Short mmCIF file of C-alpha atoms and ligand atoms in Angstrom, two decimals:
data_model
loop_
_atom_site.label_atom_id
_atom_site.label_comp_id
_atom_site.label_asym_id
_atom_site.label_seq_id
_atom_site.Cartn_x
_atom_site.Cartn_y
_atom_site.Cartn_z
CA UNK A 1 174.86 52.65 149.24
CA UNK A 2 176.55 49.87 151.96
CA UNK A 3 178.99 51.67 153.89
CA UNK A 4 182.24 49.81 156.71
CA UNK A 5 182.68 52.42 159.39
CA UNK A 6 186.67 50.90 161.28
CA UNK A 7 186.66 52.23 164.32
CA UNK A 8 182.91 52.80 166.11
CA UNK A 9 184.10 56.22 168.19
CA UNK A 10 182.93 59.37 168.71
CA UNK A 11 184.09 59.98 164.81
CA UNK A 12 183.05 56.89 163.77
CA UNK A 13 180.03 55.29 165.99
CA UNK A 14 178.47 59.02 165.06
CA UNK A 15 178.73 59.20 161.43
CA UNK A 16 177.86 55.52 161.27
CA UNK A 17 174.78 56.82 162.60
CA UNK A 18 174.11 59.74 160.62
CA UNK A 19 174.64 57.55 157.62
CA UNK A 20 172.48 54.64 158.28
CA UNK A 21 169.99 57.92 159.50
CA UNK A 22 170.54 59.07 155.69
CA UNK A 23 169.30 55.46 154.48
CA UNK A 24 172.61 53.79 154.58
CA UNK A 25 173.10 50.11 155.27
CA UNK A 26 175.79 50.52 157.87
CA UNK A 27 178.52 47.91 159.69
CA UNK A 28 180.48 49.43 162.40
CA UNK A 29 183.64 47.54 162.65
CA UNK A 30 186.36 47.95 165.75
CA UNK A 31 188.99 45.37 167.65
CA UNK A 32 187.29 46.46 170.97
CA UNK A 33 185.21 43.47 171.65
CA UNK A 34 183.31 45.32 174.45
CA UNK A 35 182.35 47.76 172.54
CA UNK A 36 180.68 46.33 169.97
CA UNK A 37 179.25 43.86 172.76
CA UNK A 38 177.95 47.44 174.56
CA UNK A 39 176.93 48.80 171.24
CA UNK A 40 174.82 45.10 170.41
CA UNK A 41 173.30 46.05 173.45
CA UNK A 42 171.88 50.06 172.53
CA UNK A 43 174.62 50.51 175.08
CA UNK A 44 176.36 53.67 173.70
CA UNK A 45 180.33 53.90 175.17
CA UNK A 46 180.63 57.38 175.68
CA UNK A 47 178.39 60.28 176.28
CA UNK A 48 176.71 62.12 173.26
CA UNK A 49 173.26 64.23 173.02
CA UNK A 50 171.21 62.14 170.94
CA UNK A 51 173.43 59.57 170.40
CA UNK A 52 171.23 56.69 171.66
CA UNK A 53 168.49 57.35 170.45
CA UNK A 54 169.75 57.77 166.86
CA UNK A 55 171.78 54.55 167.05
CA UNK A 56 168.98 52.47 168.88
CA UNK A 57 166.61 53.75 165.82
CA UNK A 58 168.82 52.49 163.45
CA UNK A 59 169.71 49.35 164.59
CA UNK A 60 166.02 49.05 164.94
CA UNK A 61 165.32 49.73 160.86
CA UNK A 62 167.72 47.54 159.96
CA UNK A 63 170.28 49.86 158.93
CA UNK A 64 172.89 50.01 161.47
CA UNK A 65 174.78 46.93 163.00
CA UNK A 66 178.39 46.60 164.69
CA UNK A 67 181.08 44.19 164.84
CA UNK A 68 184.61 42.87 165.25
CA UNK A 69 184.74 41.22 161.61
CA UNK A 70 186.80 43.86 159.85
CA UNK A 71 187.26 41.66 156.61
CA UNK A 72 183.74 40.83 156.74
CA UNK A 73 182.46 44.82 156.85
CA UNK A 74 184.77 45.04 154.36
CA UNK A 75 183.66 42.52 151.64
CA UNK A 76 179.62 43.67 152.40
CA UNK A 77 180.60 47.34 151.48
CA UNK A 78 181.54 49.63 148.26
CA UNK A 79 182.80 52.46 150.28
CA UNK A 80 184.89 51.71 154.01
CA UNK A 81 185.69 55.11 156.12
CA UNK A 82 189.11 54.78 158.04
CA UNK A 83 188.17 56.46 161.75
CA UNK A 84 190.52 54.75 164.27
CA UNK A 85 192.84 57.17 166.57
CA UNK A 86 195.64 58.90 165.77
CA UNK A 87 196.97 59.96 168.37
CA UNK A 88 200.18 61.68 169.55
CA UNK A 89 203.75 59.89 170.09
CA UNK A 90 206.04 61.47 172.43
CA UNK A 91 207.65 63.57 169.78
CA UNK A 92 204.60 65.12 168.96
CA UNK A 93 204.05 63.01 165.43
CA UNK A 94 200.46 61.41 164.68
CA UNK A 95 200.75 57.80 165.26
CA UNK A 96 199.58 56.31 162.30
CA UNK A 97 199.99 52.82 163.15
CA UNK A 98 196.43 51.68 163.68
CA UNK A 99 195.55 53.56 160.48
CA UNK A 100 198.57 51.26 158.80
CA UNK A 101 197.25 48.00 160.45
CA UNK A 102 193.77 48.98 159.40
CA UNK A 103 195.14 49.13 155.54
CA UNK A 104 197.03 46.12 155.15
CA UNK A 105 193.41 44.63 156.37
CA UNK A 106 191.60 45.71 154.76
CA UNK A 107 193.65 45.75 151.26
CA UNK A 108 193.77 41.98 152.26
CA UNK A 109 189.72 41.15 152.05
CA UNK A 110 188.95 43.38 149.28
CA UNK A 111 187.31 41.24 145.88
CA UNK A 112 186.32 43.37 144.02
CA UNK A 113 186.12 47.90 143.30
CA UNK A 114 186.06 49.58 147.07
CA UNK A 115 186.48 53.29 148.30
CA UNK A 116 188.49 53.72 151.20
CA UNK A 117 188.21 57.13 152.56
CA UNK A 118 190.50 58.64 155.80
CA UNK A 119 188.23 59.90 158.00
CA UNK A 120 190.42 60.48 161.25
CA UNK A 121 192.72 63.49 160.98
CA UNK A 122 196.13 62.79 159.61
CA UNK A 123 198.97 64.00 158.30
CA UNK A 124 199.90 65.42 155.13
CA UNK A 125 200.61 62.60 152.93
CA UNK A 126 199.49 59.83 154.70
CA UNK A 127 197.21 59.02 151.76
CA UNK A 128 200.39 58.49 149.65
CA UNK A 129 201.33 55.43 152.48
CA UNK A 130 197.67 54.38 152.88
CA UNK A 131 197.06 53.99 148.86
CA UNK A 132 201.29 52.15 149.16
CA UNK A 133 199.83 49.82 151.40
CA UNK A 134 197.10 48.68 150.17
CA UNK A 135 198.67 48.22 146.52
CA UNK A 136 201.39 46.12 148.33
CA UNK A 137 198.59 43.86 150.65
CA UNK A 138 196.15 43.66 147.00
CA UNK A 139 196.30 40.14 147.00
CA UNK A 140 193.26 39.48 144.56
CA UNK A 141 194.92 42.88 142.90
CA UNK A 142 191.26 44.90 142.51
CA UNK A 143 191.00 48.09 142.05
CA UNK A 144 190.39 50.42 144.35
CA UNK A 145 190.42 54.66 145.23
CA UNK A 146 191.84 56.26 148.10
CA UNK A 147 190.09 59.60 149.32
CA UNK A 148 190.71 61.80 152.19
CA UNK A 149 187.20 63.43 153.49
CA UNK A 150 188.36 64.36 156.85
CA UNK A 151 185.49 65.09 159.94
CA UNK A 152 185.45 68.87 161.49
CA UNK A 153 182.54 67.48 163.92
CA UNK A 154 182.75 68.23 167.57
CA UNK A 155 181.52 66.97 170.68
CA UNK A 156 178.61 67.99 172.77
CA UNK A 157 177.16 68.96 169.25
CA UNK A 158 178.35 65.92 167.09
CA UNK A 159 175.05 64.69 165.83
CA UNK A 160 174.25 68.26 164.31
CA UNK A 161 177.45 68.98 162.80
CA UNK A 162 177.87 66.01 160.83
CA UNK A 163 174.06 66.45 159.62
CA UNK A 164 174.55 70.26 159.35
CA UNK A 165 178.40 71.03 158.47
CA UNK A 166 179.36 74.12 157.50
CA UNK A 167 181.20 72.07 154.47
CA UNK A 168 182.34 68.87 153.61
CA UNK A 169 185.92 68.45 152.53
CA UNK A 170 186.52 65.27 149.75
CA UNK A 171 190.30 64.93 148.29
CA UNK A 172 190.18 62.42 145.49
CA UNK A 173 191.63 61.55 142.84
CA UNK A 174 189.07 59.84 140.24
CA UNK A 175 185.82 60.50 138.53
CA UNK A 176 184.55 57.63 139.85
CA UNK A 177 185.40 58.51 143.34
CA UNK A 178 183.82 61.75 142.83
CA UNK A 179 180.79 60.21 141.79
CA UNK A 180 180.34 58.26 144.64
CA UNK A 181 181.69 60.75 147.22
CA UNK A 182 178.53 63.28 145.22
CA UNK A 183 176.21 61.08 145.45
CA UNK A 184 176.95 59.72 149.07
CA UNK A 185 176.73 64.08 150.74
CA UNK A 186 173.89 64.57 148.66
CA UNK A 187 171.25 64.12 151.35
CA UNK A 188 173.25 66.81 153.27
CA UNK A 189 172.80 69.85 150.75
CA UNK A 190 175.64 70.70 152.09
CA UNK A 191 178.66 73.01 150.16
CA UNK A 192 180.94 70.64 148.74
CA UNK A 193 184.27 71.20 148.30
CA UNK A 194 186.63 68.24 146.06
CA UNK A 195 190.45 69.28 146.27
CA UNK A 196 193.21 66.69 145.70
CA UNK A 197 194.06 64.57 149.05
CA UNK A 198 197.13 66.50 150.04
CA UNK A 199 194.45 69.75 150.00
CA UNK A 200 192.44 67.33 152.26
CA UNK A 201 194.58 66.20 154.72
CA UNK A 202 196.04 70.21 154.95
CA UNK A 203 192.57 71.70 155.57
CA UNK A 204 191.95 69.63 158.45
CA UNK A 205 194.93 69.99 160.10
CA UNK A 206 195.13 74.03 159.30
CA UNK A 207 191.69 74.22 159.85
CA UNK A 208 191.85 72.81 164.09
CA UNK A 209 195.02 75.34 164.04
CA UNK A 210 193.62 78.47 163.37
CA UNK A 211 190.72 77.51 165.72
CA UNK A 212 193.84 76.92 168.26
CA UNK A 213 195.39 79.83 167.70
CA UNK A 214 191.97 81.97 167.81
CA UNK A 215 191.79 80.72 171.31
CA UNK A 216 195.29 81.23 172.27
CA UNK A 217 195.03 85.21 170.62
CA UNK A 218 192.04 85.55 172.90
CA UNK A 219 193.47 84.28 175.09
CA UNK A 220 196.66 86.79 174.71
CA UNK A 221 194.65 89.32 174.82
CA UNK A 222 192.52 88.49 178.12
CA UNK A 223 196.24 88.60 179.50
CA UNK A 224 196.53 92.44 178.19
CA UNK A 225 193.85 93.34 179.89
CA UNK A 226 193.67 91.76 183.26
CA UNK A 227 197.51 94.00 183.28
CA UNK A 228 195.69 97.00 182.52
CA UNK A 229 192.25 96.81 183.39
CA UNK A 230 190.39 95.84 180.83
CA UNK A 231 187.84 93.42 180.26
CA UNK A 232 188.03 90.55 177.23
CA UNK A 233 184.58 89.84 177.40
CA UNK A 234 183.97 92.76 176.14
CA UNK A 235 187.20 92.68 173.69
CA UNK A 236 185.62 89.49 172.66
CA UNK A 237 182.99 91.06 171.76
CA UNK A 238 183.72 94.75 170.64
CA UNK A 239 186.13 92.10 167.70
CA UNK A 240 183.86 89.07 167.28
CA UNK A 241 180.88 92.23 165.36
CA UNK A 242 183.44 91.68 162.59
CA UNK A 243 182.05 89.80 159.99
CA UNK A 244 185.83 89.67 159.13
CA UNK A 245 186.52 87.99 162.42
CA UNK A 246 183.45 86.47 164.21
CA UNK A 247 182.28 86.23 167.48
CA UNK A 248 183.38 82.41 167.65
CA UNK A 249 185.84 80.78 169.74
CA UNK A 250 186.82 84.03 171.15
CA UNK A 251 186.26 82.79 174.39
CA UNK A 252 189.19 83.22 176.98
CA UNK A 253 189.84 81.04 179.23
CA UNK A 254 191.74 77.62 180.71
CA UNK A 255 193.48 76.72 177.22
CA UNK A 256 192.17 74.56 175.29
CA UNK A 257 192.24 70.85 175.84
CA UNK A 258 190.77 67.50 174.26
CA UNK A 259 191.77 64.40 172.01
CA UNK A 260 191.97 66.70 169.10
CA UNK A 261 193.46 70.29 169.08
CA UNK A 262 196.73 69.72 171.48
CA UNK A 263 197.55 66.78 169.32
CA UNK A 264 196.46 68.23 165.89
CA UNK A 265 198.43 71.26 166.52
CA UNK A 266 201.34 69.09 167.36
CA UNK A 267 201.50 67.12 164.57
CA UNK A 268 200.74 69.80 162.32
CA UNK A 269 204.33 71.51 163.66
CA UNK A 270 205.77 68.42 163.33
CA UNK A 271 204.96 67.31 159.68
CA UNK A 272 205.35 71.13 158.59
CA UNK A 273 208.94 70.59 160.22
CA UNK A 274 209.97 67.76 158.34
CA UNK A 275 208.61 69.15 154.71
CA UNK A 276 211.39 72.08 155.43
CA UNK A 277 208.86 74.76 157.44
CA UNK A 278 209.78 75.74 160.86
CA UNK A 279 205.84 76.27 162.40
CA UNK A 280 207.27 78.87 164.73
CA UNK A 281 203.53 80.65 164.99
CA UNK A 282 201.59 77.28 166.27
CA UNK A 283 204.28 77.07 168.81
CA UNK A 284 203.71 80.16 170.06
CA UNK A 285 200.15 79.05 170.23
CA UNK A 286 200.99 76.33 172.04
CA UNK A 287 203.16 78.13 174.57
CA UNK A 288 200.40 80.72 175.68
CA UNK A 289 197.54 77.39 175.52
CA UNK A 290 200.21 75.69 178.40
CA UNK A 291 200.98 79.09 180.04
CA UNK A 292 196.74 79.70 180.65
CA UNK A 293 196.87 77.12 182.93
CA UNK A 294 200.28 77.87 184.88
CA UNK A 295 198.36 81.53 185.59
CA UNK A 296 195.28 80.12 186.50
CA UNK A 297 197.00 78.04 189.47
CA UNK A 298 199.31 81.10 190.18
CA UNK A 299 195.51 82.66 191.25
CA UNK A 300 194.32 80.20 193.10
CA UNK A 301 197.60 80.07 194.97
CA UNK A 302 197.74 84.08 195.09
CA UNK A 303 194.79 83.77 196.73
CA UNK A 304 195.09 81.13 199.19
CA UNK A 305 199.26 81.29 199.94
CA UNK A 306 199.79 78.15 200.43
CA UNK A 307 197.84 74.79 199.40
CA UNK A 308 199.57 72.28 201.66
CA UNK A 309 195.97 70.69 203.20
CA UNK A 310 193.46 73.18 202.06
CA UNK A 311 190.61 71.56 200.50
CA UNK A 312 189.91 72.97 196.73
CA UNK A 313 185.65 72.29 194.78
CA UNK A 314 186.29 71.72 191.83
CA UNK A 315 183.12 72.63 189.32
CA UNK A 316 184.18 70.75 185.81
CA UNK A 317 186.21 67.94 184.52
CA UNK A 318 185.67 67.51 180.65
CA UNK A 319 187.72 69.09 178.80
CA UNK A 320 184.10 71.28 177.53
CA UNK A 321 180.68 71.20 178.61
CA UNK A 322 178.04 67.97 177.07
CA UNK A 323 181.00 65.34 176.64
CA UNK A 324 182.30 63.15 179.89
CA UNK A 325 185.52 62.96 177.37
CA UNK A 326 188.88 63.76 179.63
CA UNK A 327 191.48 63.84 177.33
CA UNK A 328 193.35 66.60 177.27
CA UNK A 329 190.91 68.74 179.71
CA UNK A 330 192.79 71.22 181.15
CA UNK A 331 191.07 70.38 184.13
CA UNK A 332 193.32 66.77 184.85
CA UNK A 333 196.50 69.14 184.77
CA UNK A 334 195.16 72.14 187.23
CA UNK A 335 193.86 69.29 189.41
CA UNK A 336 197.22 66.96 189.45
CA UNK A 337 199.38 70.38 190.86
CA UNK A 338 197.02 71.52 193.07
CA UNK A 339 197.76 67.88 194.39
CA UNK A 340 201.27 67.59 194.12
CA UNK A 341 200.82 71.02 196.50
CA UNK A 342 198.92 68.78 198.96
CA UNK A 343 194.90 70.58 198.38
CA UNK A 344 192.00 68.63 198.82
CA UNK A 345 190.11 68.24 196.01
CA UNK A 346 186.14 67.59 195.77
CA UNK A 347 185.06 67.81 192.55
CA UNK A 348 181.27 67.39 190.50
CA UNK A 349 181.16 67.03 187.07
CA UNK A 350 177.20 66.17 184.93
CA UNK A 351 178.76 63.20 182.56
CA UNK A 352 182.93 63.65 183.83
CA UNK A 353 183.04 61.84 186.87
CA UNK A 354 183.26 57.98 185.54
CA UNK A 355 186.04 59.34 182.72
CA UNK A 356 187.89 61.35 185.53
CA UNK A 357 188.25 58.22 187.72
CA UNK A 358 189.83 56.57 185.69
CA UNK A 359 192.95 59.12 184.80
CA UNK A 360 193.38 60.47 188.49
CA UNK A 361 193.45 59.35 192.07
CA UNK A 362 192.22 60.71 195.80
CA UNK A 363 189.58 62.88 194.21
CA UNK A 364 186.37 63.08 196.98
CA UNK A 365 183.55 63.38 194.25
CA UNK A 366 180.43 64.89 195.20
CA UNK A 367 176.45 64.57 194.14
CA UNK A 368 175.90 68.04 192.92
CA UNK A 369 177.86 71.57 193.38
CA UNK A 370 176.42 72.12 197.09
CA UNK A 371 177.82 69.13 198.39
CA UNK A 372 181.09 70.26 196.73
CA UNK A 373 181.16 73.47 198.02
CA UNK A 374 180.71 72.79 201.70
CA UNK A 375 183.28 73.00 204.28
CA UNK A 376 186.31 73.86 200.71
CA UNK A 377 188.56 76.96 200.90
CA UNK A 378 186.71 78.20 197.33
CA UNK A 379 185.68 76.97 194.11
CA UNK A 380 186.57 76.44 190.67
CA UNK A 381 184.83 76.90 187.72
CA UNK A 382 186.58 74.56 185.32
CA UNK A 383 184.10 73.69 182.60
CA UNK A 384 180.87 75.85 181.79
CA UNK A 385 178.26 73.27 181.86
CA UNK A 386 174.82 74.69 181.20
CA UNK A 387 173.63 73.85 184.73
CA UNK A 388 176.51 75.88 186.38
CA UNK A 389 175.01 79.17 185.51
CA UNK A 390 172.13 78.59 187.62
CA UNK A 391 173.32 77.44 190.64
CA UNK A 392 171.67 79.56 193.80
CA UNK A 393 174.83 81.48 194.90
CA UNK A 394 173.62 82.76 197.83
CA UNK A 395 173.19 78.54 199.05
CA UNK A 396 177.11 78.16 197.79
CA UNK A 397 178.39 81.61 199.56
CA UNK A 398 176.87 79.64 202.95
CA UNK A 399 178.42 76.26 202.84
CA UNK A 400 181.72 77.88 201.33
CA UNK A 401 184.67 78.67 203.96
CA UNK A 402 185.43 81.88 202.15
CA UNK A 403 183.44 83.15 199.73
CA UNK A 404 186.08 83.10 197.09
CA UNK A 405 185.08 81.80 193.10
CA UNK A 406 187.85 81.33 190.74
CA UNK A 407 186.21 81.28 187.22
CA UNK A 408 188.09 79.62 184.52
CA UNK A 409 185.14 80.05 182.15
CA UNK A 410 183.38 83.27 183.02
CA UNK A 411 180.92 81.78 183.39
CA UNK A 412 179.30 84.80 186.50
CA UNK A 413 178.95 88.56 186.08
CA UNK A 414 181.34 90.36 188.11
CA UNK A 415 179.28 92.55 189.15
CA UNK A 416 176.69 90.59 191.16
CA UNK A 417 179.44 88.43 192.62
CA UNK A 418 180.86 91.44 194.35
CA UNK A 419 177.69 92.36 195.17
CA UNK A 420 176.71 88.94 197.04
CA UNK A 421 180.00 89.73 199.02
CA UNK A 422 182.08 86.88 197.08
CA UNK A 423 185.92 87.69 195.99
CA UNK A 424 185.72 86.74 192.01
CA UNK A 425 188.33 85.93 190.01
CA UNK A 426 187.91 85.10 186.17
CA UNK A 427 190.55 85.39 183.30
CA UNK A 428 190.77 88.60 181.77
CA UNK A 429 188.59 90.40 183.65
CA UNK A 430 189.31 92.90 186.39
CA UNK A 431 188.74 91.33 189.74
CA UNK A 432 186.06 92.83 191.89
CA UNK A 433 187.46 92.73 195.41
P1 LIG B 1 188.21 57.43 169.59
O1 LIG B 1 189.45 56.40 169.97
O2 LIG B 1 186.67 57.80 170.24
O3 LIG B 1 188.06 56.24 168.69
C1 LIG B 1 188.80 55.45 167.88
C2 LIG B 1 188.27 54.34 167.97
O4 LIG B 1 189.00 53.38 166.99
C3 LIG B 1 188.42 52.77 168.99
O5 LIG B 1 187.12 52.27 169.14
C4 LIG B 1 189.18 51.84 169.19
O6 LIG B 1 188.95 50.63 169.84
C5 LIG B 1 188.83 51.66 167.41
N1 LIG B 1 190.03 50.92 166.70
C6 LIG B 1 191.29 51.59 166.96
N2 LIG B 1 192.48 50.26 166.48
C7 LIG B 1 191.76 50.24 164.98
C8 LIG B 1 191.15 49.14 164.35
N3 LIG B 1 193.08 48.33 163.89
N4 LIG B 1 190.76 48.35 163.83
C9 LIG B 1 189.12 48.87 164.38
N5 LIG B 1 189.12 49.50 165.58
C10 LIG B 1 189.92 50.34 165.20
O7 LIG B 1 188.48 58.45 168.42
P2 LIG B 1 187.90 59.17 168.29
O8 LIG B 1 187.53 60.88 168.90
O9 LIG B 1 186.84 59.22 167.23
O10 LIG B 1 188.90 59.56 166.93
C11 LIG B 1 188.82 58.85 165.93
C12 LIG B 1 189.65 60.39 164.90
O11 LIG B 1 188.76 60.83 164.30
C13 LIG B 1 191.28 61.15 165.04
O12 LIG B 1 192.36 60.58 163.78
C14 LIG B 1 190.52 62.14 165.31
O13 LIG B 1 191.92 62.78 165.14
C15 LIG B 1 189.65 62.59 164.49
N6 LIG B 1 189.00 63.07 164.75
C16 LIG B 1 187.80 63.12 166.05
C17 LIG B 1 186.99 64.39 166.65
C18 LIG B 1 186.33 64.46 167.84
O14 LIG B 1 185.43 64.88 167.93
N7 LIG B 1 186.69 63.43 168.69
C19 LIG B 1 186.48 65.07 165.34
C20 LIG B 1 187.03 65.58 164.04
C21 LIG B 1 188.23 63.70 164.21
C1 LIG B 2 187.43 70.37 167.59
C2 LIG B 2 186.98 71.63 166.70
O1 LIG B 2 185.99 72.36 166.77
C3 LIG B 2 186.26 70.23 165.21
O2 LIG B 2 185.78 71.35 164.53
C4 LIG B 2 186.89 68.94 165.17
O3 LIG B 2 185.97 68.48 164.54
C5 LIG B 2 187.42 68.63 166.46
O4 LIG B 2 187.61 69.42 167.30
C6 LIG B 2 188.67 67.43 165.92
O5 LIG B 2 189.60 67.54 165.02
O6 LIG B 2 188.58 66.44 167.20
P1 LIG B 2 186.29 70.10 169.92
O7 LIG B 2 187.82 68.78 170.65
O8 LIG B 2 185.22 68.16 170.09
O9 LIG B 2 186.48 70.05 168.29
O10 LIG B 2 185.64 70.77 170.74
P2 LIG B 2 185.83 72.41 170.76
O11 LIG B 2 184.44 72.87 170.77
O12 LIG B 2 186.63 73.30 169.21
O13 LIG B 2 186.97 72.73 172.25
C7 LIG B 2 187.73 72.34 171.84
C8 LIG B 2 188.83 72.94 173.22
O14 LIG B 2 188.79 74.21 172.74
C9 LIG B 2 188.10 73.06 174.69
O15 LIG B 2 188.95 72.86 175.38
C10 LIG B 2 187.18 74.33 174.74
O16 LIG B 2 186.77 74.61 175.73
C11 LIG B 2 188.13 75.55 174.13
N1 LIG B 2 187.79 76.19 173.58
C12 LIG B 2 186.71 76.21 172.89
C13 LIG B 2 188.27 77.57 174.26
O17 LIG B 2 189.12 77.63 175.33
N2 LIG B 2 187.68 79.06 173.63
C14 LIG B 2 186.11 78.46 172.54
O18 LIG B 2 185.78 79.68 172.54
C15 LIG B 2 185.85 78.02 171.90
#
């Protein structure tokens, strides 16, 4: 099939490369000319495991190309995916101006029947607006269908998630579109669920919100564990073995971040409110998430007393491992707060130093974790990169001013660290002091 993907970002580029690898002819369109030039040279604009190889392979084999020419991409293709950003506005609602802009331009370029697919995460009823916008700007008066096909991939495992999805959700309103979408996804042999467009839109917001709720729930449990001297890691294990609960997304920490959960939960609360339902449950999940960071900061202050002129070593900047993405990363907010209190920050991340450099000032970036530890008054673990789990902790201890580790991701064994002479403070675990 001939596919045009508009928005060559974390979702668009991954989807484009995967659809091409499944044998389709794909053109990825982006307004960012620099990004398109890089892609044409084989340079991937962000870090995602295995993406570079997949893009290069499919470009070489002639199934994947890049352009800034939206009109040309639309004309050549039968299915048009919209995967542009839908960021948060100040009041929490999703900014749909990119989706609107793209919908108008698609409409102007359509010369024959097209299927226009919302892949960006959008609030319920956006499909209606997309249809209305295309209808108003449909200069050639051609037939078209709007489809909602939300994406559930995670950064860091995006290609695997796309190729082996738990389910594919497709909101359609015509048999013609349903048939094409079924054929498109047939090679993945995945569970396909067809719904109306509004239900598909809600499935996406409801899924992300549920996962965020699960994280806030285990973080709330972690707080109780700290107060009574229990161990949240054991509690999560014991809960997670119940198949109805499940083990995933029960990792206590410094709260969820990233470009999606914070904005999608805010957008879902907003659209529910506008529709007449006060989604208090999700507002509490947001509050727990905010407080999780604040409590971590309090633990740092309780351990170091004053922060002015103290040197704090930070391991991990990305919002999660295996990505260079720092959008809404808990690390950024924690570092900003520490800097505001006069602390000096030394930091290392295996992938996210450049992306952090673009948004934060006055950080001393180091070449590895040992350089971070040297002369620092404590060490913070803010992202659970695999590399940090295998450090030479004896060496780390010899380099630190104080043998103090505050672990926002619970990657170490508290007993082992205590036996090595560290003061180790995690999340929801009894401090081994
Ligand atoms: P991104 O910022 O990485 O990429 C968006 C791209 O769209 C950018 O390259 C931007 O230049 C381009 N763009 C913006 N306006 C455009 C226009 N008018 N024409 C052409 N291109 C345009 O964003 P992303 O992370 O890929 O997210 C895209 C959407 O997918 C969002 O709605 C997001 O919530 C959703 N989503 C993201 C993920 C994820 O893991 N990042 C997963 C599932 C869903
Ligand atoms: C998330 C969803 O998992 C994807 O299904 C969805 O497609 C995507 O959002 C989206 O809509 O953009 P992603 O943000 O890439 O994917 O990463 P996650 O692995 O979900 O982690 C999100 C945040 O939650 C991270 O900050 C992570 O550290 C945190 N988290 C996750 C926890 O604190 N505890 C957990 O148990 C799991």
